[in-house]
Short mmCIF file of C-alpha atoms and ligand atoms in Angstrom, two decimals:
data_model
loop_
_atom_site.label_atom_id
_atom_site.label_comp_id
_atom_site.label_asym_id
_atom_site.label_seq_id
_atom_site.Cartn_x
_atom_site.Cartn_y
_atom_site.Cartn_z
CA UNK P 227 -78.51 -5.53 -102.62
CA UNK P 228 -79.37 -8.17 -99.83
CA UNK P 229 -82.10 -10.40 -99.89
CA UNK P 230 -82.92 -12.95 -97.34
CA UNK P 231 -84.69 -16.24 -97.42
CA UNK P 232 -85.96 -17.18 -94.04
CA UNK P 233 -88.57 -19.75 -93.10
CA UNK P 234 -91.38 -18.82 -90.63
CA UNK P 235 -91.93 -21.64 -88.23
CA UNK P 236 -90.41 -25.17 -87.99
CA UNK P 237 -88.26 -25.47 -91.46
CA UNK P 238 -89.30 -27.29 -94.40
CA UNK P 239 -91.02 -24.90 -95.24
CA UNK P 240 -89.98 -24.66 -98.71
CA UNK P 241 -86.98 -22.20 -98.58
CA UNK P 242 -84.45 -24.39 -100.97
CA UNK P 243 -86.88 -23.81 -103.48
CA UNK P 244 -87.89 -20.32 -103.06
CA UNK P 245 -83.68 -19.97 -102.94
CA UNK P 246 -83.05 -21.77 -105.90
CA UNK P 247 -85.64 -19.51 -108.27
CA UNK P 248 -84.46 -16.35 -106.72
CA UNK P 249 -81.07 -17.38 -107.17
CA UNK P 250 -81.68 -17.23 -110.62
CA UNK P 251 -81.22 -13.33 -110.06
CA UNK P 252 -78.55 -13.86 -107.87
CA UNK P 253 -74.86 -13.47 -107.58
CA UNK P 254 -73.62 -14.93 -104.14
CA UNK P 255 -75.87 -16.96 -102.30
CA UNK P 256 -75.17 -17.53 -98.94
CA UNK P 257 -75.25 -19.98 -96.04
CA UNK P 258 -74.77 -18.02 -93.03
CA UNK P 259 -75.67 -20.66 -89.95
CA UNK P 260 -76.53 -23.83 -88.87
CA UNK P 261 -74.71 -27.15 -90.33
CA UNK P 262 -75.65 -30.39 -92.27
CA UNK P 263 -78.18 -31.35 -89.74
CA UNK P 264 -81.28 -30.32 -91.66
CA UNK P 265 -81.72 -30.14 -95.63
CA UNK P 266 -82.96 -28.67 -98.69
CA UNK P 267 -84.75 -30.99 -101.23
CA UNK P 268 -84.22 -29.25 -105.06
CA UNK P 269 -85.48 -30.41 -108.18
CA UNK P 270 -84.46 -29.10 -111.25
CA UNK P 271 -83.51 -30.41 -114.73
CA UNK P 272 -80.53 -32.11 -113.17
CA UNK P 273 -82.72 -34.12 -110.47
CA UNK P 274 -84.00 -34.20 -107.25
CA UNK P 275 -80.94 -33.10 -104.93
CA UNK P 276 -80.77 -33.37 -101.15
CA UNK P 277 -78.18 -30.43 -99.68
CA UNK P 278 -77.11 -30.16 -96.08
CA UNK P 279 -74.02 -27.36 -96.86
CA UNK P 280 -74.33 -26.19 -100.01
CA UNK P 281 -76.49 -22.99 -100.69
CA UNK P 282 -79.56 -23.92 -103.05
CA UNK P 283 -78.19 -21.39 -105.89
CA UNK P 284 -75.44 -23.76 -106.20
CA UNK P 285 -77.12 -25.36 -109.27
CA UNK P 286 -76.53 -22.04 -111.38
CA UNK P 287 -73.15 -21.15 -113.33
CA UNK P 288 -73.25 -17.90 -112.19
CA UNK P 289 -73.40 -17.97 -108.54
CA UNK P 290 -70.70 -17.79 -105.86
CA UNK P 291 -71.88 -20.16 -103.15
CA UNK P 292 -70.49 -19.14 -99.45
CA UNK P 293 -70.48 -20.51 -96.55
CA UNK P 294 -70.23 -17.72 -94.20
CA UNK P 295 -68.79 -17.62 -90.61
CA UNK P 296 -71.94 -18.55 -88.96
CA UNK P 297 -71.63 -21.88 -90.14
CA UNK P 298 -71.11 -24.94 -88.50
CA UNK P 299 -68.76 -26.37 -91.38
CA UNK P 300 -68.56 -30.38 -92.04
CA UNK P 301 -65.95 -30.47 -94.38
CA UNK P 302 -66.14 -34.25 -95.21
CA UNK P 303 -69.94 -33.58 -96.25
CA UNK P 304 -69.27 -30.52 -97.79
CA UNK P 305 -66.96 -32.64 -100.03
CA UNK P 306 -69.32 -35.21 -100.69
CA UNK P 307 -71.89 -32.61 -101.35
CA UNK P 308 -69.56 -31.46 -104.52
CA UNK P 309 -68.91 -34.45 -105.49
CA UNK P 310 -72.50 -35.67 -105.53
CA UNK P 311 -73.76 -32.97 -107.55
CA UNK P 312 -70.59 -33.03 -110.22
CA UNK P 313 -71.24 -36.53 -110.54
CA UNK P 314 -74.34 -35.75 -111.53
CA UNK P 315 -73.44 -33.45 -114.20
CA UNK P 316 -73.43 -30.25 -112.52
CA UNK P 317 -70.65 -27.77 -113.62
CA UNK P 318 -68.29 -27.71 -111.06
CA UNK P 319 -69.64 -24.76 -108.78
CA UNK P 320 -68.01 -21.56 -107.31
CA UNK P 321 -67.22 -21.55 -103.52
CA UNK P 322 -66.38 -19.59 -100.95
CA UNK P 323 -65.64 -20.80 -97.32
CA UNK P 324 -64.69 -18.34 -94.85
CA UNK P 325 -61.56 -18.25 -92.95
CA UNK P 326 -63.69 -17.26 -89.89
CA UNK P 327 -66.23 -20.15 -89.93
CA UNK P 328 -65.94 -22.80 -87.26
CA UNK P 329 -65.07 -26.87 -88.12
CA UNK P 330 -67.51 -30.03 -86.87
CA UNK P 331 -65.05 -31.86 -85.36
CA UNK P 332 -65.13 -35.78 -84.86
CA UNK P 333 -65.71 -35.26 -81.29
CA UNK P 334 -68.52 -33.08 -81.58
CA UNK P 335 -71.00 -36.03 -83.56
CA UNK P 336 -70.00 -38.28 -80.75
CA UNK P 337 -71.11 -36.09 -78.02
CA UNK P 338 -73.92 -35.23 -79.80
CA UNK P 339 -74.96 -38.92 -79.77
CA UNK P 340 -73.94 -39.60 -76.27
CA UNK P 341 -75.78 -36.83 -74.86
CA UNK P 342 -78.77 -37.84 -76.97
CA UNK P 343 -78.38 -41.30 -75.64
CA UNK P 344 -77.62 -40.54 -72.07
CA UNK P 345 -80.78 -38.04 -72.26
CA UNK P 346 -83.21 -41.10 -73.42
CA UNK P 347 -86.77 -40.05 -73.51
CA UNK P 348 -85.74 -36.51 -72.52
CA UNK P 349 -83.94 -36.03 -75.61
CA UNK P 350 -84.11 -33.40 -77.67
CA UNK P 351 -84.93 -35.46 -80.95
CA UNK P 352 -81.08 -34.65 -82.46
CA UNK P 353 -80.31 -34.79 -85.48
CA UNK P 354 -76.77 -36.08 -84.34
CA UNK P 355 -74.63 -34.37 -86.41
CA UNK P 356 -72.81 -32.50 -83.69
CA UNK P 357 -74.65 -29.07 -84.05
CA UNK P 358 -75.12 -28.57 -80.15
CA UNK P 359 -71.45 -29.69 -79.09
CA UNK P 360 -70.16 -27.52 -82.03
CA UNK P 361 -71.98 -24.04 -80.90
CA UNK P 362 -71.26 -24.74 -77.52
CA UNK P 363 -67.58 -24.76 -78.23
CA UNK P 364 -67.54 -22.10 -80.40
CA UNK P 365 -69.16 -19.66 -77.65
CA UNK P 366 -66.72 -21.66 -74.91
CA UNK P 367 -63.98 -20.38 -77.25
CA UNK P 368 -62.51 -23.79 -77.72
CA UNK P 369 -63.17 -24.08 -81.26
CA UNK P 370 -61.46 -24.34 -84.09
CA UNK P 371 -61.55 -22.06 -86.95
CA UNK P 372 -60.68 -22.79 -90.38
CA UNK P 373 -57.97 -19.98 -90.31
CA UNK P 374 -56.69 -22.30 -87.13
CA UNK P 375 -55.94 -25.20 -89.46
CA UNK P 376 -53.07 -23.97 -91.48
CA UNK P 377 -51.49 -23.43 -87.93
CA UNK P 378 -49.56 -26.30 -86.91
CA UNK P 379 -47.82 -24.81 -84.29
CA UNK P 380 -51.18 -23.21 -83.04
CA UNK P 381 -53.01 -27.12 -83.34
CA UNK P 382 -49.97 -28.89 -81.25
CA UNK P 383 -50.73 -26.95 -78.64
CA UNK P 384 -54.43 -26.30 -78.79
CA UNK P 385 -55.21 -30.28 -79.74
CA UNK P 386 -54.39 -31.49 -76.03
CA UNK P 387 -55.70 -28.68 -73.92
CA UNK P 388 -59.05 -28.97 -75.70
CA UNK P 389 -58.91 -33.16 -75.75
CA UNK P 390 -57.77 -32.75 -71.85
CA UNK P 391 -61.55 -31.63 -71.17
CA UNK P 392 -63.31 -33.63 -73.55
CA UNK P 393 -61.49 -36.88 -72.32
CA UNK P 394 -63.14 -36.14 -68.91
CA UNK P 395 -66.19 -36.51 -70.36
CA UNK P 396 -66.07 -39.06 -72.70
CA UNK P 397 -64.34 -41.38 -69.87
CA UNK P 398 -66.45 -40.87 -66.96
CA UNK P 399 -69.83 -39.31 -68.18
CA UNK P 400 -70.44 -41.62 -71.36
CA UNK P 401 -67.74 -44.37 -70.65
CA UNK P 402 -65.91 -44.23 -74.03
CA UNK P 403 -62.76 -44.26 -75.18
CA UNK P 404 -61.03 -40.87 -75.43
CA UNK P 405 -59.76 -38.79 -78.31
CA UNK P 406 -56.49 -39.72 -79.88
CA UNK P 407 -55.13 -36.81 -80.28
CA UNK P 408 -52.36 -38.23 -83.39
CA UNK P 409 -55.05 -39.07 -85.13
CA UNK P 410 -57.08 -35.78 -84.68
CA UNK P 411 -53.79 -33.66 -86.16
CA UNK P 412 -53.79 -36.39 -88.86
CA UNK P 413 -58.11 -35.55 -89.43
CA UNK P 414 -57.65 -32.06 -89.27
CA UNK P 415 -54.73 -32.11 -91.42
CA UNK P 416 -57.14 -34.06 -93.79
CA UNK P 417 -59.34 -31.58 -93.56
CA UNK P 418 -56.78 -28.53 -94.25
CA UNK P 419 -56.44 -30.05 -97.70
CA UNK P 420 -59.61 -30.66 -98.24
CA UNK P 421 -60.61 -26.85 -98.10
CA UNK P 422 -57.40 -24.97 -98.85
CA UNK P 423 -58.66 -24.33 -101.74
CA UNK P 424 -61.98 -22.50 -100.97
CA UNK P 425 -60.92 -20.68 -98.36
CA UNK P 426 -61.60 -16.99 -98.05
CA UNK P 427 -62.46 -13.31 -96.43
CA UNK P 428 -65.78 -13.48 -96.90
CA UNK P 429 -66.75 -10.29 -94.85
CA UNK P 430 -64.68 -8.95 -97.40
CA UNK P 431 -65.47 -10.75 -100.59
CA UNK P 432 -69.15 -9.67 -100.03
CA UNK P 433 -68.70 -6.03 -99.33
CA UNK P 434 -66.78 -5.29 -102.11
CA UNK P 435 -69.74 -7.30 -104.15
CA UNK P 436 -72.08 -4.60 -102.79
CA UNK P 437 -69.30 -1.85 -103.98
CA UNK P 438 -69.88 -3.78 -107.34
CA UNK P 439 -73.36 -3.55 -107.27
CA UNK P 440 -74.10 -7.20 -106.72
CA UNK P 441 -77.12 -9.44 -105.49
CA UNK P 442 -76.56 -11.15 -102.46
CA UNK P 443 -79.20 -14.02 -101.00
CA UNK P 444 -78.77 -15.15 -97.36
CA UNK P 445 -80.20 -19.12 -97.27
CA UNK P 446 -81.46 -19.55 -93.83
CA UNK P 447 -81.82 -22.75 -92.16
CA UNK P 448 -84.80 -24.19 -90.21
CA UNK P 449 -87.46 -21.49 -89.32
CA UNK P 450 -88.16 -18.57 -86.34
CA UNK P 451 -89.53 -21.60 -83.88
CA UNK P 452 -86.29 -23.48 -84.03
CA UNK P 453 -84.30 -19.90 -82.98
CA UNK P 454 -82.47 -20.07 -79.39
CA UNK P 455 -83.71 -16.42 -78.62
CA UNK P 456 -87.19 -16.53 -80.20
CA UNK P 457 -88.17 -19.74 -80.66
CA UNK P 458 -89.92 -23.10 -78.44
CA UNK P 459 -86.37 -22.91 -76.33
CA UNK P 460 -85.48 -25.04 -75.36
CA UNK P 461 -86.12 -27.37 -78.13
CA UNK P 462 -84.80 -25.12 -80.34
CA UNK P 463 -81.29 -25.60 -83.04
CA UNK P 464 -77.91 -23.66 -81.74
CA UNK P 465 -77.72 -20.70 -83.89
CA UNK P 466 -80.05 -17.97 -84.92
CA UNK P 467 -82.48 -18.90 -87.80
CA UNK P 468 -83.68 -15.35 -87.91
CA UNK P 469 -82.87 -12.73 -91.22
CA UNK P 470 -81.26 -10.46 -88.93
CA UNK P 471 -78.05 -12.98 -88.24
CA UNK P 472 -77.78 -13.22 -91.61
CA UNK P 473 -75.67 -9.78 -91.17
CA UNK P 474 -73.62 -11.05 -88.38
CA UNK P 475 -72.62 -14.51 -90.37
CA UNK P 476 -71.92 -13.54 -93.35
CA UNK P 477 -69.94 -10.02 -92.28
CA UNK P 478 -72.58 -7.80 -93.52
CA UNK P 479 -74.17 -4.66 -92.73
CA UNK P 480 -77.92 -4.81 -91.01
CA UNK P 481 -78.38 -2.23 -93.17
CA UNK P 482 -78.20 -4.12 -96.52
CA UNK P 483 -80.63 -6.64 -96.16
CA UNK P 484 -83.63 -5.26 -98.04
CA UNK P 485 -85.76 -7.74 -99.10
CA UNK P 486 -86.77 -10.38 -96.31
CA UNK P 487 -88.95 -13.40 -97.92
CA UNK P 488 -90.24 -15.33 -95.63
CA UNK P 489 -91.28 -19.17 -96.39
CA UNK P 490 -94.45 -20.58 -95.30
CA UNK P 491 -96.01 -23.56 -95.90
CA UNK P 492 -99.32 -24.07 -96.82
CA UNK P 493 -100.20 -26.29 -93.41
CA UNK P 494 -97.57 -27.38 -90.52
CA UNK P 495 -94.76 -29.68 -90.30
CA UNK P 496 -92.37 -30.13 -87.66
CA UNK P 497 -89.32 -32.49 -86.25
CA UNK P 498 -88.02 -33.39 -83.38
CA UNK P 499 -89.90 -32.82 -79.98
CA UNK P 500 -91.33 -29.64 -78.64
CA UNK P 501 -95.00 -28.02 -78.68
CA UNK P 502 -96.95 -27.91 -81.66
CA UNK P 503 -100.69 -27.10 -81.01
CA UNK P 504 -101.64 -27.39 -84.47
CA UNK P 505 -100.41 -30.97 -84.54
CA UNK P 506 -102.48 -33.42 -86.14
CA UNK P 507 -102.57 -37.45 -85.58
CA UNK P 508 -103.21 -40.85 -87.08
CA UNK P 509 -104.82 -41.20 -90.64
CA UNK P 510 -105.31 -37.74 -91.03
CA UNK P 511 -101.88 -36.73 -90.07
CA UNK P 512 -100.64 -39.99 -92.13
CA UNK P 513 -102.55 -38.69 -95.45
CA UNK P 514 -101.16 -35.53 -95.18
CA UNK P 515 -97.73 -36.86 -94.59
CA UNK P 516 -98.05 -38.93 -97.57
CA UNK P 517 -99.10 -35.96 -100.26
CA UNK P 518 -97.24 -33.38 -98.54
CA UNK P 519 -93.98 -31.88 -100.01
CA UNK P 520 -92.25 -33.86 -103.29
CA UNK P 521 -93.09 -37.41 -102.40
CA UNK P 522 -93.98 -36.87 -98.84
CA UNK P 523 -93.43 -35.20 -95.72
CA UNK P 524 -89.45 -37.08 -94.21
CA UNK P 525 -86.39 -35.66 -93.49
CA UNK P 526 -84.33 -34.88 -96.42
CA UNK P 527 -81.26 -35.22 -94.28
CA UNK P 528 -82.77 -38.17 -91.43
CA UNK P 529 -85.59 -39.30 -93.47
CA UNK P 530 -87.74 -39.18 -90.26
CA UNK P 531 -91.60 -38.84 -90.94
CA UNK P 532 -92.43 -35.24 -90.29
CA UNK P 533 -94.95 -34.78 -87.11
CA UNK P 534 -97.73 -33.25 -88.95
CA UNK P 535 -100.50 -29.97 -88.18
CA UNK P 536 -102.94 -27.65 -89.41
CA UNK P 537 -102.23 -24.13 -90.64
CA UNK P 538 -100.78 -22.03 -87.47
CA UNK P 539 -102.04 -18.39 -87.99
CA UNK P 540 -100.17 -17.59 -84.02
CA UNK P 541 -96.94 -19.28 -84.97
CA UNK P 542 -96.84 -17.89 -88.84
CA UNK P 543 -97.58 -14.47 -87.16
CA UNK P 544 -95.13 -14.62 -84.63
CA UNK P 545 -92.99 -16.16 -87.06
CA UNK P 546 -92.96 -13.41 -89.61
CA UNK P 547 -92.42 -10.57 -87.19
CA UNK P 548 -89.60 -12.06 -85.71
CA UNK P 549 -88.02 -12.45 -89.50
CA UNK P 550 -88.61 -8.55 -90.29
CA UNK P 551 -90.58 -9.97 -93.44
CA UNK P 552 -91.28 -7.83 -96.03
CA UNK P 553 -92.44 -10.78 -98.43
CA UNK P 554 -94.29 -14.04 -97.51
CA UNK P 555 -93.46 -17.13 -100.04
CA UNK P 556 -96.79 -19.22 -99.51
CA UNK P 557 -95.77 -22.97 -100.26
CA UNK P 558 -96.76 -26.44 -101.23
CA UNK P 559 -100.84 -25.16 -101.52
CA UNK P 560 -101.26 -27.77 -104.06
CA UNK P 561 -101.20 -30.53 -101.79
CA UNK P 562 -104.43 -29.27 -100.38
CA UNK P 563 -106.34 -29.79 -103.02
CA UNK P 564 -107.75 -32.74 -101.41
CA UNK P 565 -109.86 -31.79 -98.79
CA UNK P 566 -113.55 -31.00 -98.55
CA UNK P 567 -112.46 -28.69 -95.82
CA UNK P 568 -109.33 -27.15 -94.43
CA UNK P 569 -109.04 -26.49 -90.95
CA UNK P 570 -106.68 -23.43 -89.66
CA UNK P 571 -105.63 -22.76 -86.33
CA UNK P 572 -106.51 -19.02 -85.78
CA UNK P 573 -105.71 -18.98 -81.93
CA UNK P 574 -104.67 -20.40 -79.09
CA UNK P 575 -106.54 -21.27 -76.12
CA UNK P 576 -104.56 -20.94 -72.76
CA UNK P 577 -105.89 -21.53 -69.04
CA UNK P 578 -109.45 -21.01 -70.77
CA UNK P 579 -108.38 -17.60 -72.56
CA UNK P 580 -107.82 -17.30 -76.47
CA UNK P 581 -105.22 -15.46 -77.59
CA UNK P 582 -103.41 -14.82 -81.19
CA UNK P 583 -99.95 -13.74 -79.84
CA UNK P 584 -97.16 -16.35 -79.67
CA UNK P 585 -96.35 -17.34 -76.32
CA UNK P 586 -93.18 -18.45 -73.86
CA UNK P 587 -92.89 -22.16 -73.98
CA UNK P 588 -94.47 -22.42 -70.73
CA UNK P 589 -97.32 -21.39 -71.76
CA UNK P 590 -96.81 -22.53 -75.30
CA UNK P 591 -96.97 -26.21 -73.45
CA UNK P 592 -100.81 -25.73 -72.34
CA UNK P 593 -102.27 -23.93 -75.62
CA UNK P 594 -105.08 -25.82 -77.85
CA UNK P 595 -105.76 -25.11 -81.07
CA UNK P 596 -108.69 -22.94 -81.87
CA UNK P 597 -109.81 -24.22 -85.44
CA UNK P 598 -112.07 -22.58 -88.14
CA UNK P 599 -112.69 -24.42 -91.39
CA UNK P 600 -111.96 -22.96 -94.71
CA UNK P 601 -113.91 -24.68 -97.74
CA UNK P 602 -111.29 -26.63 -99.73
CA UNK P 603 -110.99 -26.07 -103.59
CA UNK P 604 -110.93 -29.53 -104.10
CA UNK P 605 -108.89 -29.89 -107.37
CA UNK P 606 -105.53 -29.62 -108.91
CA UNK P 607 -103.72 -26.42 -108.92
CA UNK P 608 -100.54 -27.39 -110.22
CA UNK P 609 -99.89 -25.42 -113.63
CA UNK P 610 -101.56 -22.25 -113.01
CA UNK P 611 -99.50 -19.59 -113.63
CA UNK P 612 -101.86 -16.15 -112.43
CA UNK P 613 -103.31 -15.90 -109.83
CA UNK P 614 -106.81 -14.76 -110.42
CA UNK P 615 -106.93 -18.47 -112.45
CA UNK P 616 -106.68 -20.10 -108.95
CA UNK P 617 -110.26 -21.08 -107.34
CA UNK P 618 -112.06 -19.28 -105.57
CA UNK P 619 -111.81 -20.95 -102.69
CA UNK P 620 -107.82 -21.20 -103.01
CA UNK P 621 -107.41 -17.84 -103.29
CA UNK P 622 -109.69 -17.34 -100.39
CA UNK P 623 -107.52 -19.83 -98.09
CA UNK P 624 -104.40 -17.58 -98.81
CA UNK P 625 -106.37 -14.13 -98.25
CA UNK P 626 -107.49 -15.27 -95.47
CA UNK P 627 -104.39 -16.40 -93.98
CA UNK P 628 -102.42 -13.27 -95.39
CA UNK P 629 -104.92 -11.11 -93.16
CA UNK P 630 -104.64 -12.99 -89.97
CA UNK P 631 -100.13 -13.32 -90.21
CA UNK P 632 -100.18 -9.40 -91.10
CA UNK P 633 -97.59 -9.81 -93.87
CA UNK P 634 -98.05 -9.94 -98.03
CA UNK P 635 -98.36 -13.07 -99.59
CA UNK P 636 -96.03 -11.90 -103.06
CA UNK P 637 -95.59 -15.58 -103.98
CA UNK P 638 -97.61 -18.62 -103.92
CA UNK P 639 -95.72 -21.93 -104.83
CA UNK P 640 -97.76 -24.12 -106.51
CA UNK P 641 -95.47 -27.55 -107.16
CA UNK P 642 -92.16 -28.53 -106.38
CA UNK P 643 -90.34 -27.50 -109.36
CA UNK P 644 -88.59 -23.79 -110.09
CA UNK P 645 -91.11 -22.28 -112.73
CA UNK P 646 -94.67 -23.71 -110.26
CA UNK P 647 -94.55 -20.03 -109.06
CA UNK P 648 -97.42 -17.45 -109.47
CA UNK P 649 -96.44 -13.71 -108.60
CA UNK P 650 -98.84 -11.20 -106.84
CA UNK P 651 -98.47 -7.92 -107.11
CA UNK P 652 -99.05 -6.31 -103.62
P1 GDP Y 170 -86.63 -26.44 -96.79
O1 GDP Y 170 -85.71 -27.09 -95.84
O2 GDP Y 170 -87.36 -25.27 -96.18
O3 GDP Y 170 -86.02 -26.12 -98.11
O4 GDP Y 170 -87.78 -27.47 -97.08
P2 GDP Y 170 -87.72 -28.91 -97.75
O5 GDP Y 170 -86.47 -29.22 -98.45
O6 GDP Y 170 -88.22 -29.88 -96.76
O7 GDP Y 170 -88.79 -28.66 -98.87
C1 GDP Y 170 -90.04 -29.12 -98.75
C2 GDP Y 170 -90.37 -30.13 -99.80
O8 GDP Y 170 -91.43 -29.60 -100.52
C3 GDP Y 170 -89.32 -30.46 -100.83
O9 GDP Y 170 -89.48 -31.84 -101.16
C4 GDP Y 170 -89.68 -29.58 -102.03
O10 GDP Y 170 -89.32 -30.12 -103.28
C5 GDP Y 170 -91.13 -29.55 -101.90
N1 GDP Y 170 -91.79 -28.33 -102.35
C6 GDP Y 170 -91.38 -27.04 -102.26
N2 GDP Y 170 -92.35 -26.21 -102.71
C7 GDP Y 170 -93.38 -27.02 -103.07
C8 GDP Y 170 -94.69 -26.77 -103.59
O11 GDP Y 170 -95.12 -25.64 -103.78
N3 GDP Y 170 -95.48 -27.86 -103.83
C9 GDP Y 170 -95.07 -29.13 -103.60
N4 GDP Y 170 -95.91 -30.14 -103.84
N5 GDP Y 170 -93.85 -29.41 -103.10
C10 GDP Y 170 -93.03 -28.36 -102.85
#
């Protein structure tokens, strides 16, 4: 069986968390897009972990951990990713890196901080590790796949007709020095060792797991706002964040995936720049920052503060339909427990007209948040384990928002650590 954990709006939502409990039941757990440009934060009873590459499930002896073709593969940082977590004391994981996934070149960080640089205040708010560069080659077919680097006669020739272009730019758009293209055989070869050992069919590794009966967790990255087809485009990441490309980057059927759990947070978060109409400012936004998450609301891979909002009933919606969710994961509700009241925003207003349906970015741009305020509960629900021991109030706040997104609320995370789960039945 397939399962998929997805996050509903901006990322950090929580899915490294809900991944690393239901991982627990897992065999393979799978990245299947994106790169090391955002993060999961994990704590368990090794300690508090930040991955960029590594599936969340990678904590657990008996998990494979993939990195399927969708992924926008860092091999140096995978590397140090292992090696942070073995120094550590973790048992030396199982992984799987496909033959078909695509490499992070050198080249592509340094565009990626050019462009942000030559952009200035129209930037997109980057996280500069060469994500945009790297899925614009890939789809320009100048890439370079993993298979590609145990090809020397295939690298000789493809180094200098793809350095040819990107010495153009580097020269005369950002005045820089160009590529040396000795040393980028010598980087790549680097690299060939580096992975050799990992490397794999994983299209084919994972069907025959189904054939054997085996669980199977896609680990999505960022959240339905951040996708390039159905999200705030065009401030938006370079690869699908939705369930449904889980099939197409890991070499899966669509068929197979049949559990979707999508993650939302208890109120908003967001980085980088684009709209957010629930956004909240100043000491409000800065208190919330401060409790929110495990030790507040940064980057776990920039450690940028997190722009901060309300609840967003039209994004969470919108967000869940575009997943296919057939579970919600409700997270981090025990910050909350600090407010007198808890404002939601159940609509947007646009050009004077309210409206609960997500819009195009255009549009998107001029919304306002239409609030209502839900009582708070005003204590600490960190520990409870059912959920009819949650306040009243509490369990109103997640009714309530369960009604307006459309979707079941199954779990509700109640502290950062693996067992601060309580189960619904629904
Ligand atoms: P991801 O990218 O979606 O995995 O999100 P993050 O890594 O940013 O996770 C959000 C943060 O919230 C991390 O620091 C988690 O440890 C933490 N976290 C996850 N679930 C909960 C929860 O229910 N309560 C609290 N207080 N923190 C949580």
């Amino acid at each position: 069986m397939v399962k998929a954990v997805v996050g509903a709006n901006w990322g950090d939502e929580g899915k490294g968390k809900i991944t690393d409990m239901l991982a627990e039941k897992a065999d393979y757990i799978v990245r299947f897009q994106g790169g090391a440009n955002a993060g999961h934060t994990i704590v368990n009873d090794y300690g508090k972990f930040a991955l960029h590459t590594l599936p969340s499930g990678v904590f657990y002896g008996h998990t494979t951990s993939v990195i399927g073709n969708g992924v926008a593969l860092n091999i140096p940082i995978l590397f140090n990713e292992i090696k942070s977590i073995t120094d550590k004391g973790v048992p030396m994981p199982k992984i799987a890196v496909s033959n078909r996934a695509q490499i992070v070149m050198p080249y592509h960080i340094l565009f990626d901080q050019y462009e942000e640089e030559r952009l200035g205040k129209a930037s997109f708010g980057s996280t500069k590790s060469g994500i945009a560069p790297f899925y614009s080659d890939k789809y320009a077919k100048i890439g370079f796949q993993v298979s590609e680097l145990f090809d020397d006669e295939l690298l000789e020739e493809k180094i200098p007709r793809v350095c040819a272009q990107k010495n153009v730019l580097l020269e005369h758009l950002y005045h820089k020095d160009p590529i040396d293209e000795k040393e980028l055989l010598n980087t790549l070869h680097e690299y060939r060792d580096m992975i050799a050992p990992y490397v794999t069919d994983v299209s084919l590794l994972l069907n025959q797991a189904l054939k054997d009966n085996k669980t199977i967790l896609l680990e999505g990255q960022l959240g339905t706002l951040k996708d390039p087809d159905h999200g705030i485009y065009p401030m938006v990441t370079s690869s699908s964040t939705l369930a449904a490309y889980g099939a197409i980057g890991a070499g899966l059927p669509p068929y197979e995936i049949k559990q979707i759990v999508t993650v939302c947070k208890a109120y908003s978060s967001a980085v980088g720049a684009g709209a957010f109409v629930s956004e909240i400012f100043g000491d409000e936004a800065d208190e919330l920052r401060r409790r929110g998450g495990d030790g507040g609301e940064f980057g776990a891979t920039t450690g940028r503060p997190r722009r901060m909002g309300w609840f967003d009933c039209v994004a969470s919606k919108y967000g869940c339909r575009l997943q296919g969710t057939t579970d919600v994961a409700f997270t981090v509700l025990d910050v909350l427990g600090y407010l007198d009241e808890i404002p939601v925003c159940v609509a947007y207003e646009i050009d004077g007209k309210q409206t609960t349906e997500f819009p195009v970015t255009a549009d998107l741009n001029k919304a306002k948040p239409v609030l209502q305020k839900l009582p708070g509960w005003k204590c600490e629900i960190r520990g409870i384990k059912d959920y009819d021991a949650l306040p009243e109030n509490c369990r109103n706040y997640i009714e309530f928002i369960e009604e307006r997104i459309g979707y079941p609320i199954t779990m509700v995370s109640n502290g950062p650590g693996r067992s601060d789960i309580i189960y619904r039945n629904k």
